[in-house]
Amino acid sequence: MSSLSTPKLPAQGILEPLGDEDRDILSGYGEFLPVQPGQHLIEEGQQQNSLFFVVSGKFHATAMRGGHKVLLGSIQKGETIGEINLLDPNVASASVTAVEFSQVWRIDSETLESYINEYPRAAAWLLIGVGRTISHRLRAVNEKIAAFYSA
């Protein structure tokens, strides 16, 4: 008789500071989703209010600019997707598509708010991680802009 194991949130990325028990509790607030190659996780211009944590696989973030699809970056295991709209709800500024079979964990903003209220200490570490992710991505964009104008 075989048994399927319940997916676990790994101690990577924004979840690294959380202990096993904190990650197990957090995982119950969201859902694990399989994503097939070529499947859109997020579509540019569509309402988006969820945070995704990449458990396995790889994604490309793209945006349409001047009628052309522009690759903004790759997102891999241990990284997050959707952190901007989680904090500032709006339409998605880019599409995110699976490059290979992937698994993500998803939590919407309303459910995350419940988690924050019930587990404020662990949630603080989670939100610090989200803030760091946004900061790192902003710095990378600033470097690209500076390189573009200095060329």
Tab-separated table of N, CA and C in Angstrom:
chain	number	residue	atom	x	y	z
A	1	MET	N	0.855	-1.173	0.000
A	1	MET	CA	0.000	0.000	0.000
A	1	MET	C	0.896	1.229	0.000
A	2	SER	N	0.692	2.123	-0.950
A	2	SER	CA	1.514	3.336	-0.997
A	2	SER	C	0.742	4.498	-0.387
A	3	SER	N	1.500	5.413	0.155
A	3	SER	CA	0.855	6.603	0.716
A	3	SER	C	1.510	7.833	0.131
A	4	LEU	N	0.700	8.818	-0.133
A	4	LEU	CA	1.217	10.071	-0.659
A	4	LEU	C	1.617	10.954	0.504
A	5	SER	N	2.793	11.538	0.405
A	5	SER	CA	3.227	12.420	1.487
A	5	SER	C	2.697	13.827	1.239
A	6	THR	N	2.411	14.508	2.311
A	6	THR	CA	1.951	15.883	2.238
A	6	THR	C	3.141	16.771	1.915
A	7	PRO	N	3.005	17.669	0.941
A	7	PRO	CA	4.126	18.566	0.638
A	7	PRO	C	4.489	19.414	1.853
A	8	LYS	N	5.738	19.788	1.919
A	8	LYS	CA	6.239	20.622	3.019
A	8	LYS	C	6.839	21.893	2.434
A	9	LEU	N	6.717	22.978	3.175
A	9	LEU	CA	7.391	24.217	2.802
A	9	LEU	C	8.851	24.101	3.244
A	10	PRO	N	9.788	24.263	2.325
A	10	PRO	CA	11.203	24.128	2.682
A	10	PRO	C	11.736	25.373	3.386
A	11	ALA	N	12.807	25.197	4.127
A	11	ALA	CA	13.464	26.312	4.828
A	11	ALA	C	14.379	27.031	3.844
A	12	GLN	N	13.774	27.702	2.879
A	12	GLN	CA	14.512	28.430	1.845
A	12	GLN	C	13.880	29.798	1.648
A	13	GLY	N	14.673	30.707	1.094
A	13	GLY	CA	14.154	32.027	0.753
A	13	GLY	C	13.519	32.716	1.943
A	14	ILE	N	12.337	33.271	1.736
A	14	ILE	CA	11.661	34.020	2.804
A	14	ILE	C	11.266	33.137	3.977
A	15	LEU	N	11.267	31.825	3.785
A	15	LEU	CA	10.860	30.892	4.837
A	15	LEU	C	12.032	30.389	5.671
A	16	GLU	N	13.240	30.738	5.283
A	16	GLU	CA	14.429	30.230	5.971
A	16	GLU	C	14.444	30.517	7.474
A	17	PRO	N	14.036	31.721	7.921
A	17	PRO	CA	14.078	31.988	9.368
A	17	PRO	C	13.028	31.228	10.187
A	18	LEU	N	12.038	30.649	9.519
A	18	LEU	CA	10.960	29.966	10.240
A	18	LEU	C	11.364	28.539	10.595
A	19	GLY	N	10.980	28.111	11.777
A	19	GLY	CA	11.223	26.734	12.199
A	19	GLY	C	10.266	25.772	11.512
A	20	ASP	N	10.527	24.474	11.681
A	20	ASP	CA	9.687	23.445	11.062
A	20	ASP	C	8.216	23.600	11.442
A	21	GLU	N	7.954	23.809	12.717
A	21	GLU	CA	6.570	23.931	13.180
A	21	GLU	C	5.893	25.167	12.580
A	22	ASP	N	6.618	26.291	12.536
A	22	ASP	CA	6.055	27.513	11.946
A	22	ASP	C	5.733	27.309	10.469
A	23	ARG	N	6.619	26.628	9.733
A	23	ARG	CA	6.370	26.373	8.310
A	23	ARG	C	5.192	25.415	8.124
A	24	ASP	N	5.077	24.419	9.011
A	24	ASP	CA	3.943	23.490	8.920
A	24	ASP	C	2.619	24.218	9.159
A	25	ILE	N	2.605	25.100	10.148
A	25	ILE	CA	1.388	25.878	10.425
A	25	ILE	C	1.069	26.777	9.233
A	26	LEU	N	2.078	27.488	8.736
A	26	LEU	CA	1.881	28.382	7.595
A	26	LEU	C	1.355	27.620	6.387
A	27	SER	N	1.890	26.434	6.124
A	27	SER	CA	1.466	25.683	4.936
A	27	SER	C	-0.031	25.385	4.964
A	28	GLY	N	-0.596	25.221	6.167
A	28	GLY	CA	-2.026	24.971	6.288
A	28	GLY	C	-2.897	26.165	5.936
A	29	TYR	N	-2.311	27.338	5.872
A	29	TYR	CA	-3.056	28.547	5.508
A	29	TYR	C	-3.121	28.744	3.993
A	30	GLY	N	-2.314	28.006	3.265
A	30	GLY	CA	-2.297	28.140	1.814
A	30	GLY	C	-2.571	26.801	1.156
A	31	GLU	N	-2.231	26.729	-0.120
A	31	GLU	CA	-2.434	25.485	-0.859
A	31	GLU	C	-1.261	25.235	-1.789
A	32	PHE	N	-0.923	23.959	-1.959
A	32	PHE	CA	0.122	23.551	-2.890
A	32	PHE	C	-0.535	23.298	-4.241
A	33	LEU	N	0.075	23.827	-5.292
A	33	LEU	CA	-0.491	23.704	-6.635
A	33	LEU	C	0.555	23.179	-7.612
A	34	PRO	N	0.193	22.192	-8.437
A	34	PRO	CA	1.087	21.787	-9.520
A	34	PRO	C	0.911	22.754	-10.687
A	35	VAL	N	1.998	23.049	-11.388
A	35	VAL	CA	1.933	23.956	-12.534
A	35	VAL	C	2.652	23.276	-13.700
A	36	GLN	N	1.930	23.096	-14.790
A	36	GLN	CA	2.471	22.407	-15.961
A	36	GLN	C	3.329	23.346	-16.810
A	37	PRO	N	4.290	22.805	-17.570
A	37	PRO	CA	5.092	23.648	-18.466
A	37	PRO	C	4.180	24.428	-19.419
A	38	GLY	N	4.439	25.716	-19.555
A	38	GLY	CA	3.641	26.576	-20.422
A	38	GLY	C	2.409	27.163	-19.757
A	39	GLN	N	2.072	26.682	-18.575
A	39	GLN	CA	0.893	27.185	-17.856
A	39	GLN	C	1.215	28.523	-17.203
A	40	HIS	N	0.276	29.482	-17.355
A	40	HIS	CA	0.425	30.789	-16.710
A	40	HIS	C	0.018	30.678	-15.245
A	41	LEU	N	0.880	31.139	-14.374
A	41	LEU	CA	0.546	31.233	-12.958
A	41	LEU	C	-0.131	32.575	-12.704
A	42	ILE	N	0.399	33.605	-13.365
A	42	ILE	CA	-0.133	34.968	-13.288
A	42	ILE	C	-0.156	35.515	-14.709
A	43	GLU	N	-1.208	36.267	-15.041
A	43	GLU	CA	-1.291	36.887	-16.365
A	43	GLU	C	-1.275	38.401	-16.231
A	44	GLU	N	-0.404	39.018	-17.003
A	44	GLU	CA	-0.269	40.476	-17.007
A	44	GLU	C	-1.635	41.122	-17.231
A	45	GLY	N	-1.926	42.156	-16.425
A	45	GLY	CA	-3.174	42.892	-16.567
A	45	GLY	C	-4.345	42.315	-15.791
A	46	GLN	N	-4.191	41.125	-15.234
A	46	GLN	CA	-5.260	40.489	-14.462
A	46	GLN	C	-5.096	40.800	-12.977
A	47	GLN	N	-6.216	40.858	-12.268
A	47	GLN	CA	-6.167	41.095	-10.826
A	47	GLN	C	-5.364	39.985	-10.165
A	48	GLN	N	-4.539	40.353	-9.189
A	48	GLN	CA	-3.648	39.387	-8.549
A	48	GLN	C	-3.472	39.774	-7.088
A	49	ASN	N	-3.811	38.883	-6.163
A	49	ASN	CA	-3.668	39.213	-4.742
A	49	ASN	C	-3.081	38.058	-3.934
A	50	SER	N	-2.256	37.245	-4.580
A	50	SER	CA	-1.683	36.087	-3.899
A	50	SER	C	-0.168	36.130	-3.913
A	51	LEU	N	0.403	35.506	-2.898
A	51	LEU	CA	1.840	35.283	-2.823
A	51	LEU	C	2.073	33.818	-3.163
A	52	PHE	N	3.030	33.575	-4.043
A	52	PHE	CA	3.394	32.217	-4.424
A	52	PHE	C	4.827	31.958	-3.980
A	53	PHE	N	5.061	30.787	-3.419
A	53	PHE	CA	6.405	30.356	-3.061
A	53	PHE	C	6.725	29.169	-3.962
A	54	VAL	N	7.844	29.243	-4.689
A	54	VAL	CA	8.209	28.173	-5.613
A	54	VAL	C	8.854	27.031	-4.821
A	55	VAL	N	8.147	25.916	-4.742
A	55	VAL	CA	8.636	24.737	-4.031
A	55	VAL	C	9.584	23.948	-4.930
A	56	SER	N	9.252	23.877	-6.213
A	56	SER	CA	10.117	23.210	-7.189
A	56	SER	C	9.817	23.778	-8.566
A	57	GLY	N	10.795	23.649	-9.461
A	57	GLY	CA	10.591	24.078	-10.833
A	57	GLY	C	11.168	25.446	-11.144
A	58	LYS	N	10.729	25.976	-12.282
A	58	LYS	CA	11.271	27.243	-12.779
A	58	LYS	C	10.192	27.973	-13.575
A	59	PHE	N	10.189	29.300	-13.451
A	59	PHE	CA	9.227	30.160	-14.133
A	59	PHE	C	9.955	31.294	-14.844
A	60	HIS	N	9.311	31.842	-15.867
A	60	HIS	CA	9.777	33.072	-16.504
A	60	HIS	C	8.735	34.158	-16.271
A	61	ALA	N	9.221	35.338	-15.909
A	61	ALA	CA	8.370	36.521	-15.803
A	61	ALA	C	8.563	37.319	-17.083
A	62	THR	N	7.458	37.642	-17.761
A	62	THR	CA	7.516	38.390	-19.012
A	62	THR	C	6.486	39.507	-18.991
A	63	ALA	N	6.735	40.516	-19.812
A	63	ALA	CA	5.783	41.617	-19.958
A	63	ALA	C	5.748	42.034	-21.420
A	64	MET	N	4.595	42.481	-21.862
A	64	MET	CA	4.457	42.985	-23.229
A	64	MET	C	4.814	44.464	-23.235
A	65	ARG	N	5.769	44.819	-24.057
A	65	ARG	CA	6.200	46.211	-24.200
A	65	ARG	C	6.365	46.515	-25.684
A	66	GLY	N	5.608	47.479	-26.163
A	66	GLY	CA	5.693	47.848	-27.574
A	66	GLY	C	5.359	46.701	-28.508
A	67	GLY	N	4.431	45.833	-28.084
A	67	GLY	CA	4.032	44.707	-28.915
A	67	GLY	C	4.978	43.523	-28.871
A	68	HIS	N	6.008	43.598	-28.048
A	68	HIS	CA	6.983	42.512	-27.934
A	68	HIS	C	6.989	41.947	-26.518
A	69	LYS	N	7.154	40.631	-26.430
A	69	LYS	CA	7.275	39.988	-25.122
A	69	LYS	C	8.714	40.158	-24.637
A	70	VAL	N	8.861	40.728	-23.439
A	70	VAL	CA	10.176	40.986	-22.855
A	70	VAL	C	10.363	40.074	-21.644
A	71	LEU	N	11.467	39.329	-21.632
A	71	LEU	CA	11.786	38.478	-20.488
A	71	LEU	C	12.344	39.353	-19.377
A	72	LEU	N	11.638	39.381	-18.260
A	72	LEU	CA	12.064	40.187	-17.115
A	72	LEU	C	12.988	39.419	-16.188
A	73	GLY	N	12.820	38.108	-16.148
A	73	GLY	CA	13.681	37.301	-15.289
A	73	GLY	C	13.149	35.899	-15.102
A	74	SER	N	13.971	35.091	-14.445
A	74	SER	CA	13.614	33.718	-14.110
A	74	SER	C	13.390	33.615	-12.608
A	75	ILE	N	12.481	32.765	-12.230
A	75	ILE	CA	12.157	32.553	-10.819
A	75	ILE	C	12.278	31.056	-10.564
A	76	GLN	N	13.028	30.707	-9.519
A	76	GLN	CA	13.320	29.304	-9.263
A	76	GLN	C	12.946	28.892	-7.850
A	77	LYS	N	13.199	27.642	-7.560
A	77	LYS	CA	12.932	27.050	-6.247
A	77	LYS	C	13.443	27.954	-5.129
A	78	GLY	N	12.575	28.196	-4.148
A	78	GLY	CA	12.946	29.014	-2.999
A	78	GLY	C	12.639	30.490	-3.161
A	79	GLU	N	12.195	30.893	-4.358
A	79	GLU	CA	11.871	32.300	-4.600
A	79	GLU	C	10.358	32.505	-4.552
A	80	THR	N	9.963	33.769	-4.501
A	80	THR	CA	8.546	34.109	-4.421
A	80	THR	C	8.085	34.841	-5.667
A	81	ILE	N	6.779	34.813	-5.858
A	81	ILE	CA	6.110	35.481	-6.969
A	81	ILE	C	4.899	36.197	-6.382
A	82	GLY	N	4.654	37.438	-6.814
A	82	GLY	CA	3.436	38.137	-6.424
A	82	GLY	C	3.536	38.973	-5.176
A	83	GLU	N	4.744	39.170	-4.672
A	83	GLU	CA	4.878	39.893	-3.401
A	83	GLU	C	4.453	41.355	-3.496
A	84	ILE	N	4.600	41.993	-4.643
A	84	ILE	CA	4.219	43.402	-4.772
A	84	ILE	C	2.703	43.557	-4.620
A	85	ASN	N	1.937	42.762	-5.366
A	85	ASN	CA	0.476	42.876	-5.298
A	85	ASN	C	-0.090	42.348	-3.992
A	86	LEU	N	0.672	41.562	-3.280
A	86	LEU	CA	0.233	41.118	-1.961
A	86	LEU	C	0.148	42.310	-1.021
A	87	LEU	N	1.123	43.222	-1.137
A	87	LEU	CA	1.179	44.394	-0.269
A	87	LEU	C	0.435	45.590	-0.850
A	88	ASP	N	0.322	45.641	-2.173
A	88	ASP	CA	-0.324	46.754	-2.859
A	88	ASP	C	-1.215	46.178	-3.962
A	89	PRO	N	-2.423	45.706	-3.614
A	89	PRO	CA	-3.273	45.020	-4.587
A	89	PRO	C	-3.525	45.851	-5.844
A	90	ASN	N	-3.353	45.201	-6.973
A	90	ASN	CA	-3.522	45.840	-8.264
A	90	ASN	C	-3.531	44.738	-9.308
A	91	VAL	N	-3.525	45.131	-10.572
A	91	VAL	CA	-3.394	44.134	-11.627
A	91	VAL	C	-1.923	43.752	-11.757
A	92	ALA	N	-1.689	42.560	-12.254
A	92	ALA	CA	-0.324	42.063	-12.410
A	92	ALA	C	0.421	42.865	-13.471
A	93	SER	N	1.653	43.226	-13.167
A	93	SER	CA	2.479	44.002	-14.097
A	93	SER	C	3.242	43.102	-15.058
A	94	ALA	N	3.165	41.791	-14.857
A	94	ALA	CA	3.868	40.836	-15.715
A	94	ALA	C	3.133	39.503	-15.698
A	95	SER	N	3.425	38.690	-16.692
A	95	SER	CA	2.933	37.311	-16.711
A	95	SER	C	4.024	36.414	-16.155
A	96	VAL	N	3.618	35.361	-15.481
A	96	VAL	CA	4.564	34.383	-14.949
A	96	VAL	C	4.128	33.019	-15.467
A	97	THR	N	5.047	32.356	-16.185
A	97	THR	CA	4.744	31.110	-16.871
A	97	THR	C	5.746	30.035	-16.472
A	98	ALA	N	5.254	28.821	-16.238
A	98	ALA	CA	6.141	27.706	-15.895
A	98	ALA	C	6.979	27.316	-17.107
A	99	VAL	N	8.269	27.152	-16.883
A	99	VAL	CA	9.194	26.706	-17.924
A	99	VAL	C	9.267	25.180	-17.914
A	100	GLU	N	9.073	24.592	-16.740
A	100	GLU	CA	9.097	23.143	-16.551
A	100	GLU	C	8.034	22.803	-15.510
A	101	PHE	N	7.771	21.510	-15.327
A	101	PHE	CA	6.807	21.142	-14.303
A	101	PHE	C	7.271	21.725	-12.978
A	102	SER	N	6.356	22.377	-12.283
A	102	SER	CA	6.703	23.082	-11.051
A	102	SER	C	5.621	22.859	-10.006
A	103	GLN	N	5.984	23.148	-8.772
A	103	GLN	CA	5.007	23.140	-7.689
A	103	GLN	C	5.181	24.434	-6.915
A	104	VAL	N	4.052	25.078	-6.629
A	104	VAL	CA	4.073	26.309	-5.844
A	104	VAL	C	3.148	26.144	-4.648
A	105	TRP	N	3.382	26.994	-3.667
A	105	TRP	CA	2.468	27.120	-2.539
A	105	TRP	C	1.888	28.524	-2.641
A	106	ARG	N	0.559	28.652	-2.509
A	106	ARG	CA	-0.122	29.931	-2.694
A	106	ARG	C	-0.897	30.308	-1.442
A	107	ILE	N	-0.820	31.614	-1.097
A	107	ILE	CA	-1.647	32.172	-0.029
A	107	ILE	C	-2.172	33.517	-0.515
A	108	ASP	N	-3.474	33.768	-0.327
A	108	ASP	CA	-4.025	35.061	-0.749
A	108	ASP	C	-3.879	36.071	0.386
A	109	SER	N	-4.070	37.329	0.061
A	109	SER	CA	-3.815	38.404	1.029
A	109	SER	C	-4.739	38.323	2.244
A	110	GLU	N	-5.990	37.948	2.044
A	110	GLU	CA	-6.931	37.855	3.163
A	110	GLU	C	-6.522	36.740	4.137
A	111	THR	N	-6.126	35.609	3.597
A	111	THR	CA	-5.698	34.490	4.438
A	111	THR	C	-4.380	34.816	5.132
A	112	LEU	N	-3.491	35.501	4.423
A	112	LEU	CA	-2.229	35.909	5.043
A	112	LEU	C	-2.493	36.846	6.216
A	113	GLU	N	-3.468	37.729	6.064
A	113	GLU	CA	-3.819	38.639	7.156
A	113	GLU	C	-4.278	37.854	8.392
A	114	SER	N	-5.039	36.797	8.184
A	114	SER	CA	-5.453	35.936	9.307
A	114	SER	C	-4.238	35.303	9.970
A	115	TYR	N	-3.307	34.816	9.159
A	115	TYR	CA	-2.083	34.210	9.692
A	115	TYR	C	-1.292	35.234	10.509
A	116	ILE	N	-1.180	36.448	9.991
A	116	ILE	CA	-0.446	37.518	10.687
A	116	ILE	C	-1.069	37.784	12.054
A	117	ASN	N	-2.393	37.840	12.110
A	117	ASN	CA	-3.090	38.095	13.375
A	117	ASN	C	-2.929	36.954	14.375
A	118	GLU	N	-2.881	35.728	13.875
A	118	GLU	CA	-2.802	34.571	14.767
A	118	GLU	C	-1.374	34.186	15.152
A	119	TYR	N	-0.410	34.484	14.286
A	119	TYR	CA	0.993	34.112	14.528
A	119	TYR	C	1.902	35.299	14.218
A	120	PRO	N	1.786	36.382	14.979
A	120	PRO	CA	2.499	37.617	14.635
A	120	PRO	C	4.026	37.487	14.611
A	121	ARG	N	4.604	36.699	15.482
A	121	ARG	CA	6.071	36.582	15.510
A	121	ARG	C	6.598	35.912	14.232
A	122	ALA	N	6.035	34.771	13.881
A	122	ALA	CA	6.456	34.081	12.657
A	122	ALA	C	6.118	34.923	11.430
A	123	ALA	N	4.959	35.573	11.458
A	123	ALA	CA	4.548	36.413	10.331
A	123	ALA	C	5.499	37.585	10.135
A	124	ALA	N	6.044	38.112	11.230
A	124	ALA	CA	7.008	39.214	11.115
A	124	ALA	C	8.222	38.767	10.313
A	125	TRP	N	8.726	37.563	10.592
A	125	TRP	CA	9.876	37.047	9.834
A	125	TRP	C	9.515	36.844	8.363
A	126	LEU	N	8.314	36.361	8.124
A	126	LEU	CA	7.849	36.164	6.755
A	126	LEU	C	7.799	37.495	6.006
A	127	LEU	N	7.235	38.515	6.632
A	127	LEU	CA	7.117	39.829	5.986
A	127	LEU	C	8.472	40.510	5.818
A	128	ILE	N	9.393	40.284	6.745
A	128	ILE	CA	10.760	40.795	6.563
A	128	ILE	C	11.364	40.157	5.313
A	129	GLY	N	11.143	38.870	5.130
A	129	GLY	CA	11.634	38.186	3.932
A	129	GLY	C	11.025	38.738	2.658
A	130	VAL	N	9.730	39.030	2.689
A	130	VAL	CA	9.063	39.631	1.525
A	130	VAL	C	9.677	40.995	1.229
A	131	GLY	N	9.885	41.795	2.268
A	131	GLY	CA	10.506	43.110	2.090
A	131	GLY	C	11.903	43.008	1.498
A	132	ARG	N	12.681	42.045	1.962
A	132	ARG	CA	14.035	41.846	1.419
A	132	ARG	C	13.985	41.443	-0.052
A	133	THR	N	13.042	40.581	-0.386
A	133	THR	CA	12.896	40.164	-1.786
A	133	THR	C	12.593	41.364	-2.672
A	134	ILE	N	11.656	42.196	-2.252
A	134	ILE	CA	11.317	43.394	-3.027
A	134	ILE	C	12.532	44.311	-3.125
A	135	SER	N	13.264	44.482	-2.038
A	135	SER	CA	14.462	45.337	-2.040
A	135	SER	C	15.517	44.815	-3.006
A	136	HIS	N	15.773	43.501	-2.984
A	136	HIS	CA	16.774	42.921	-3.888
A	136	HIS	C	16.376	43.116	-5.345
A	137	ARG	N	15.108	42.918	-5.633
A	137	ARG	CA	14.646	43.080	-7.021
A	137	ARG	C	14.702	44.541	-7.456
A	138	LEU	N	14.390	45.456	-6.560
A	138	LEU	CA	14.474	46.878	-6.880
A	138	LEU	C	15.922	47.289	-7.142
A	139	ARG	N	16.840	46.797	-6.328
A	139	ARG	CA	18.265	47.103	-6.551
A	139	ARG	C	18.735	46.585	-7.905
A	140	ALA	N	18.294	45.386	-8.270
A	140	ALA	CA	18.680	44.816	-9.561
A	140	ALA	C	18.159	45.674	-10.712
A	141	VAL	N	16.931	46.162	-10.587
A	141	VAL	CA	16.365	47.042	-11.617
A	141	VAL	C	17.152	48.347	-11.682
A	142	ASN	N	17.489	48.907	-10.532
A	142	ASN	CA	18.281	50.142	-10.498
A	142	ASN	C	19.625	49.954	-11.192
A	143	GLU	N	20.270	48.805	-10.966
A	143	GLU	CA	21.552	48.526	-11.619
A	143	GLU	C	21.390	48.423	-13.130
A	144	LYS	N	20.310	47.794	-13.586
A	144	LYS	CA	20.058	47.688	-15.028
A	144	LYS	C	19.826	49.065	-15.641
A	145	ILE	N	19.072	49.900	-14.948
A	145	ILE	CA	18.814	51.258	-15.451
A	145	ILE	C	20.111	52.048	-15.514
A	146	ALA	N	20.910	51.967	-14.469
A	146	ALA	CA	22.192	52.684	-14.445
A	146	ALA	C	23.102	52.196	-15.563
A	147	ALA	N	23.156	50.885	-15.788
A	147	ALA	CA	23.993	50.329	-16.855
A	147	ALA	C	23.498	50.790	-18.221
A	148	PHE	N	22.187	50.856	-18.399
A	148	PHE	CA	21.609	51.288	-19.666
A	148	PHE	C	22.001	52.729	-19.983
A	149	TYR	N	21.912	53.601	-18.977
A	149	TYR	CA	22.205	55.012	-19.209
A	149	TYR	C	23.690	55.327	-19.241
A	150	SER	N	24.517	54.414	-18.744
A	150	SER	CA	25.959	54.671	-18.790
A	150	SER	C	26.605	54.053	-20.025
A	151	ALA	N	25.824	53.313	-20.801
A	151	ALA	CA	26.366	52.654	-22.004
A	151	ALA	C	26.475	53.612	-23.166
